[in-house]
Amino acid sequence: NIFIDTMPGMVQQLRAAAEAGDWKKLTGLAQRIKPSLQAMNITALDNDMLQFDDVKPKSLDKAPFIECVEHVGEVLNEVVEHMRASQN
């Protein structure tokens, strides 16, 4: 399953971009993740993903974005684990 295979790596990249303050990469990754979330009807992350739409590079506090990424990671890890369990 492509979602299972790619999403953990995408979350790691998202986390690294947030921690580095690489806002361009962060927003680009978020844009790549959103269609998968929509296709799988994962609405629990809608508010978090909206945060990445309005990133303004100057004088940003990383903490709120890192918090959003952590939440995204937690939810997606749960989804991936559930999907893996369902395959067995």
CSV table of N, CA and C in Angstrom, one decimal:
chain,number,residue,atom,x,y,z
A,1,ASN,N,0.8,-1.2,0.0
A,1,ASN,CA,0.0,0.0,0.0
A,1,ASN,C,0.9,1.2,0.0
A,2,ILE,N,0.7,2.1,-0.9
A,2,ILE,CA,1.5,3.3,-1.1
A,2,ILE,C,1.4,4.2,0.2
A,3,PHE,N,0.2,4.3,0.7
A,3,PHE,CA,0.1,5.2,1.9
A,3,PHE,C,0.9,4.6,3.1
A,4,ILE,N,0.9,3.3,3.3
A,4,ILE,CA,1.7,2.7,4.4
A,4,ILE,C,3.1,2.9,4.1
A,5,ASP,N,3.5,2.7,2.9
A,5,ASP,CA,4.9,2.8,2.5
A,5,ASP,C,5.5,4.2,2.6
A,6,THR,N,4.7,5.2,2.2
A,6,THR,CA,5.3,6.5,2.1
A,6,THR,C,5.0,7.5,3.3
A,7,MET,N,3.9,7.3,4.0
A,7,MET,CA,3.5,8.3,4.9
A,7,MET,C,4.5,8.4,6.1
A,8,PRO,N,5.1,7.3,6.7
A,8,PRO,CA,6.0,7.5,7.8
A,8,PRO,C,7.2,8.4,7.4
A,9,GLY,N,7.7,8.2,6.2
A,9,GLY,CA,8.9,9.0,5.7
A,9,GLY,C,8.5,10.4,5.5
A,10,MET,N,7.2,10.6,5.0
A,10,MET,CA,6.8,12.0,4.8
A,10,MET,C,6.6,12.8,6.1
A,11,VAL,N,6.2,12.0,7.1
A,11,VAL,CA,6.0,12.7,8.4
A,11,VAL,C,7.4,13.0,9.0
A,12,GLN,N,8.4,12.1,8.8
A,12,GLN,CA,9.8,12.5,9.2
A,12,GLN,C,10.3,13.7,8.5
A,13,GLN,N,10.1,13.8,7.2
A,13,GLN,CA,10.5,15.0,6.5
A,13,GLN,C,9.8,16.2,7.0
A,14,LEU,N,8.5,16.1,7.2
A,14,LEU,CA,7.7,17.2,7.7
A,14,LEU,C,8.3,17.7,9.1
A,15,ARG,N,8.6,16.8,9.9
A,15,ARG,CA,9.2,17.1,11.3
A,15,ARG,C,10.5,17.8,11.1
A,16,ALA,N,11.4,17.2,10.2
A,16,ALA,CA,12.7,17.8,10.0
A,16,ALA,C,12.6,19.3,9.5
A,17,ALA,N,11.7,19.5,8.6
A,17,ALA,CA,11.5,20.8,8.0
A,17,ALA,C,11.0,21.8,9.0
A,18,ALA,N,10.1,21.4,9.9
A,18,ALA,CA,9.6,22.3,11.0
A,18,ALA,C,10.7,22.6,11.9
A,19,GLU,N,11.4,21.6,12.3
A,19,GLU,CA,12.5,21.8,13.3
A,19,GLU,C,13.6,22.7,12.7
A,20,ALA,N,13.8,22.6,11.4
A,20,ALA,CA,14.8,23.4,10.8
A,20,ALA,C,14.3,24.8,10.4
A,21,GLY,N,13.0,25.0,10.5
A,21,GLY,CA,12.4,26.3,10.1
A,21,GLY,C,12.4,26.5,8.6
A,22,ASP,N,12.4,25.3,7.9
A,22,ASP,CA,12.4,25.3,6.4
A,22,ASP,C,11.0,25.4,6.0
A,23,TRP,N,10.4,26.6,6.0
A,23,TRP,CA,9.0,26.8,5.7
A,23,TRP,C,8.6,26.4,4.3
A,24,LYS,N,9.4,26.7,3.4
A,24,LYS,CA,9.1,26.3,2.0
A,24,LYS,C,8.9,24.8,1.8
A,25,LYS,N,9.9,24.1,2.4
A,25,LYS,CA,9.8,22.6,2.4
A,25,LYS,C,8.6,22.1,3.2
A,26,LEU,N,8.3,22.7,4.3
A,26,LEU,CA,7.2,22.3,5.2
A,26,LEU,C,5.9,22.5,4.4
A,27,THR,N,5.7,23.6,3.8
A,27,THR,CA,4.4,23.8,3.0
A,27,THR,C,4.3,22.9,1.8
A,28,GLY,N,5.5,22.7,1.1
A,28,GLY,CA,5.5,21.8,0.0
A,28,GLY,C,5.1,20.3,0.4
A,29,LEU,N,5.6,19.9,1.5
A,29,LEU,CA,5.3,18.5,2.0
A,29,LEU,C,3.9,18.4,2.4
A,30,ALA,N,3.4,19.5,3.1
A,30,ALA,CA,2.0,19.5,3.5
A,30,ALA,C,1.1,19.4,2.3
A,31,GLN,N,1.4,20.1,1.2
A,31,GLN,CA,0.6,20.1,0.0
A,31,GLN,C,0.6,18.7,-0.6
A,32,ARG,N,1.7,18.0,-0.5
A,32,ARG,CA,1.8,16.6,-1.0
A,32,ARG,C,1.0,15.6,-0.1
A,33,ILE,N,0.9,15.8,1.1
A,33,ILE,CA,0.2,14.9,2.1
A,33,ILE,C,-1.3,15.1,2.0
A,34,LYS,N,-1.8,16.4,1.8
A,34,LYS,CA,-3.2,16.7,1.9
A,34,LYS,C,-4.1,15.8,1.0
A,35,PRO,N,-3.7,15.6,-0.3
A,35,PRO,CA,-4.6,14.7,-1.1
A,35,PRO,C,-4.8,13.3,-0.5
A,36,SER,N,-3.8,12.8,0.1
A,36,SER,CA,-3.9,11.4,0.7
A,36,SER,C,-4.9,11.5,1.9
A,37,LEU,N,-4.8,12.5,2.7
A,37,LEU,CA,-5.6,12.7,3.8
A,37,LEU,C,-7.1,12.8,3.4
A,38,GLN,N,-7.3,13.6,2.3
A,38,GLN,CA,-8.6,13.8,1.8
A,38,GLN,C,-9.2,12.5,1.2
A,39,ALA,N,-8.4,11.8,0.5
A,39,ALA,CA,-8.8,10.6,-0.2
A,39,ALA,C,-9.2,9.5,0.8
A,40,MET,N,-8.5,9.5,2.0
A,40,MET,CA,-8.8,8.5,3.0
A,40,MET,C,-9.8,9.1,4.1
A,41,ASN,N,-10.2,10.3,3.9
A,41,ASN,CA,-11.2,10.9,4.8
A,41,ASN,C,-10.7,11.0,6.2
A,42,ILE,N,-9.4,11.4,6.3
A,42,ILE,CA,-8.8,11.6,7.6
A,42,ILE,C,-9.0,13.1,8.0
A,43,THR,N,-10.1,13.4,8.6
A,43,THR,CA,-10.5,14.8,8.9
A,43,THR,C,-10.0,15.3,10.2
A,44,ALA,N,-9.4,14.4,11.0
A,44,ALA,CA,-8.9,14.8,12.3
A,44,ALA,C,-7.7,15.7,12.2
A,45,LEU,N,-7.1,15.8,11.0
A,45,LEU,CA,-5.9,16.6,10.8
A,45,LEU,C,-6.2,17.9,10.0
A,46,ASP,N,-7.5,18.1,9.7
A,46,ASP,CA,-7.9,19.3,8.9
A,46,ASP,C,-7.3,20.6,9.4
A,47,ASN,N,-7.5,20.8,10.7
A,47,ASN,CA,-7.0,22.1,11.3
A,47,ASN,C,-5.5,22.2,11.3
A,48,ASP,N,-4.8,21.1,11.6
A,48,ASP,CA,-3.4,21.1,11.6
A,48,ASP,C,-2.9,21.4,10.2
A,49,MET,N,-3.4,20.8,9.1
A,49,MET,CA,-3.0,21.0,7.8
A,49,MET,C,-3.3,22.5,7.3
A,50,LEU,N,-4.3,23.1,7.8
A,50,LEU,CA,-4.6,24.5,7.5
A,50,LEU,C,-3.5,25.4,8.1
A,51,GLN,N,-2.9,25.0,9.2
A,51,GLN,CA,-1.8,25.8,9.7
A,51,GLN,C,-0.7,26.0,8.7
A,52,PHE,N,-0.4,24.9,8.0
A,52,PHE,CA,0.7,24.9,7.0
A,52,PHE,C,0.4,25.8,5.8
A,53,ASP,N,-0.9,26.1,5.6
A,53,ASP,CA,-1.3,26.9,4.4
A,53,ASP,C,-0.9,28.4,4.6
A,54,ASP,N,-0.8,28.8,5.8
A,54,ASP,CA,-0.6,30.2,6.1
A,54,ASP,C,0.8,30.5,6.8
A,55,VAL,N,1.8,29.8,6.3
A,55,VAL,CA,3.2,30.0,6.9
A,55,VAL,C,3.8,31.3,6.3
A,56,LYS,N,4.2,32.2,7.2
A,56,LYS,CA,4.8,33.4,6.9
A,56,LYS,C,6.3,33.3,7.4
A,57,PRO,N,7.2,33.2,6.5
A,57,PRO,CA,8.6,32.9,6.9
A,57,PRO,C,9.3,33.8,7.9
A,58,LYS,N,9.0,35.1,7.9
A,58,LYS,CA,9.7,36.0,8.7
A,58,LYS,C,9.2,35.9,10.2
A,59,SER,N,10.2,35.9,11.1
A,59,SER,CA,10.0,35.9,12.5
A,59,SER,C,8.9,34.9,13.0
A,60,LEU,N,9.0,33.7,12.5
A,60,LEU,CA,8.1,32.6,12.9
A,60,LEU,C,8.6,31.9,14.1
A,61,ASP,N,7.7,31.6,15.0
A,61,ASP,CA,8.0,30.7,16.1
A,61,ASP,C,7.8,29.3,15.7
A,62,LYS,N,8.8,28.5,15.8
A,62,LYS,CA,8.7,27.1,15.3
A,62,LYS,C,7.8,26.3,16.1
A,63,ALA,N,7.6,26.6,17.4
A,63,ALA,CA,6.9,25.7,18.3
A,63,ALA,C,5.5,25.3,17.9
A,64,PRO,N,4.7,26.2,17.4
A,64,PRO,CA,3.3,25.8,17.0
A,64,PRO,C,3.3,24.9,15.8
A,65,PHE,N,4.3,25.1,14.9
A,65,PHE,CA,4.4,24.2,13.7
A,65,PHE,C,4.9,22.8,14.1
A,66,ILE,N,5.9,22.8,15.0
A,66,ILE,CA,6.4,21.5,15.5
A,66,ILE,C,5.3,20.8,16.2
A,67,GLU,N,4.4,21.5,17.0
A,67,GLU,CA,3.3,20.9,17.7
A,67,GLU,C,2.3,20.3,16.7
A,68,CYS,N,2.0,21.0,15.6
A,68,CYS,CA,1.1,20.5,14.6
A,68,CYS,C,1.7,19.2,13.9
A,69,VAL,N,3.0,19.3,13.6
A,69,VAL,CA,3.7,18.1,13.0
A,69,VAL,C,3.6,16.9,13.9
A,70,GLU,N,3.8,17.1,15.2
A,70,GLU,CA,3.7,16.0,16.1
A,70,GLU,C,2.4,15.4,16.1
A,71,HIS,N,1.3,16.2,16.1
A,71,HIS,CA,0.0,15.7,16.1
A,71,HIS,C,-0.3,15.0,14.8
A,72,VAL,N,0.1,15.5,13.7
A,72,VAL,CA,0.0,14.9,12.4
A,72,VAL,C,0.7,13.5,12.4
A,73,GLY,N,1.9,13.5,13.0
A,73,GLY,CA,2.6,12.2,13.1
A,73,GLY,C,1.9,11.2,13.9
A,74,GLU,N,1.4,11.6,15.0
A,74,GLU,CA,0.7,10.7,15.9
A,74,GLU,C,-0.5,10.1,15.2
A,75,VAL,N,-1.3,10.9,14.6
A,75,VAL,CA,-2.5,10.4,13.9
A,75,VAL,C,-2.2,9.5,12.8
A,76,LEU,N,-1.2,9.9,12.0
A,76,LEU,CA,-0.9,9.1,10.8
A,76,LEU,C,-0.2,7.8,11.2
A,77,ASN,N,0.6,7.8,12.3
A,77,ASN,CA,1.2,6.6,12.7
A,77,ASN,C,0.1,5.6,13.2
A,78,GLU,N,-0.9,6.1,13.8
A,78,GLU,CA,-2.1,5.3,14.2
A,78,GLU,C,-2.8,4.7,13.0
A,79,VAL,N,-3.0,5.5,12.0
A,79,VAL,CA,-3.7,5.1,10.8
A,79,VAL,C,-2.9,4.0,10.1
A,80,VAL,N,-1.6,4.2,10.0
A,80,VAL,CA,-0.7,3.2,9.3
A,80,VAL,C,-0.7,1.9,10.1
A,81,GLU,N,-0.6,2.0,11.4
A,81,GLU,CA,-0.6,0.8,12.2
A,81,GLU,C,-1.9,0.0,12.1
A,82,HIS,N,-3.0,0.8,12.1
A,82,HIS,CA,-4.3,0.2,11.9
A,82,HIS,C,-4.4,-0.5,10.5
A,83,MET,N,-3.9,0.2,9.5
A,83,MET,CA,-4.0,-0.4,8.1
A,83,MET,C,-3.1,-1.7,8.1
A,84,ARG,N,-1.9,-1.6,8.7
A,84,ARG,CA,-1.1,-2.8,8.7
A,84,ARG,C,-1.8,-4.0,9.4
A,85,ALA,N,-2.4,-3.7,10.5
A,85,ALA,CA,-3.1,-4.8,11.2
A,85,ALA,C,-4.2,-5.3,10.4
A,86,SER,N,-4.9,-4.5,9.7
A,86,SER,CA,-6.0,-4.9,8.8
A,86,SER,C,-5.6,-5.8,7.7
A,87,GLN,N,-4.4,-5.6,7.2
A,87,GLN,CA,-3.8,-6.4,6.1
A,87,GLN,C,-3.5,-7.9,6.5
A,88,ASN,N,-3.3,-8.0,7.8
A,88,ASN,CA,-2.9,-9.4,8.3
A,88,ASN,C,-4.1,-10.2,8.6
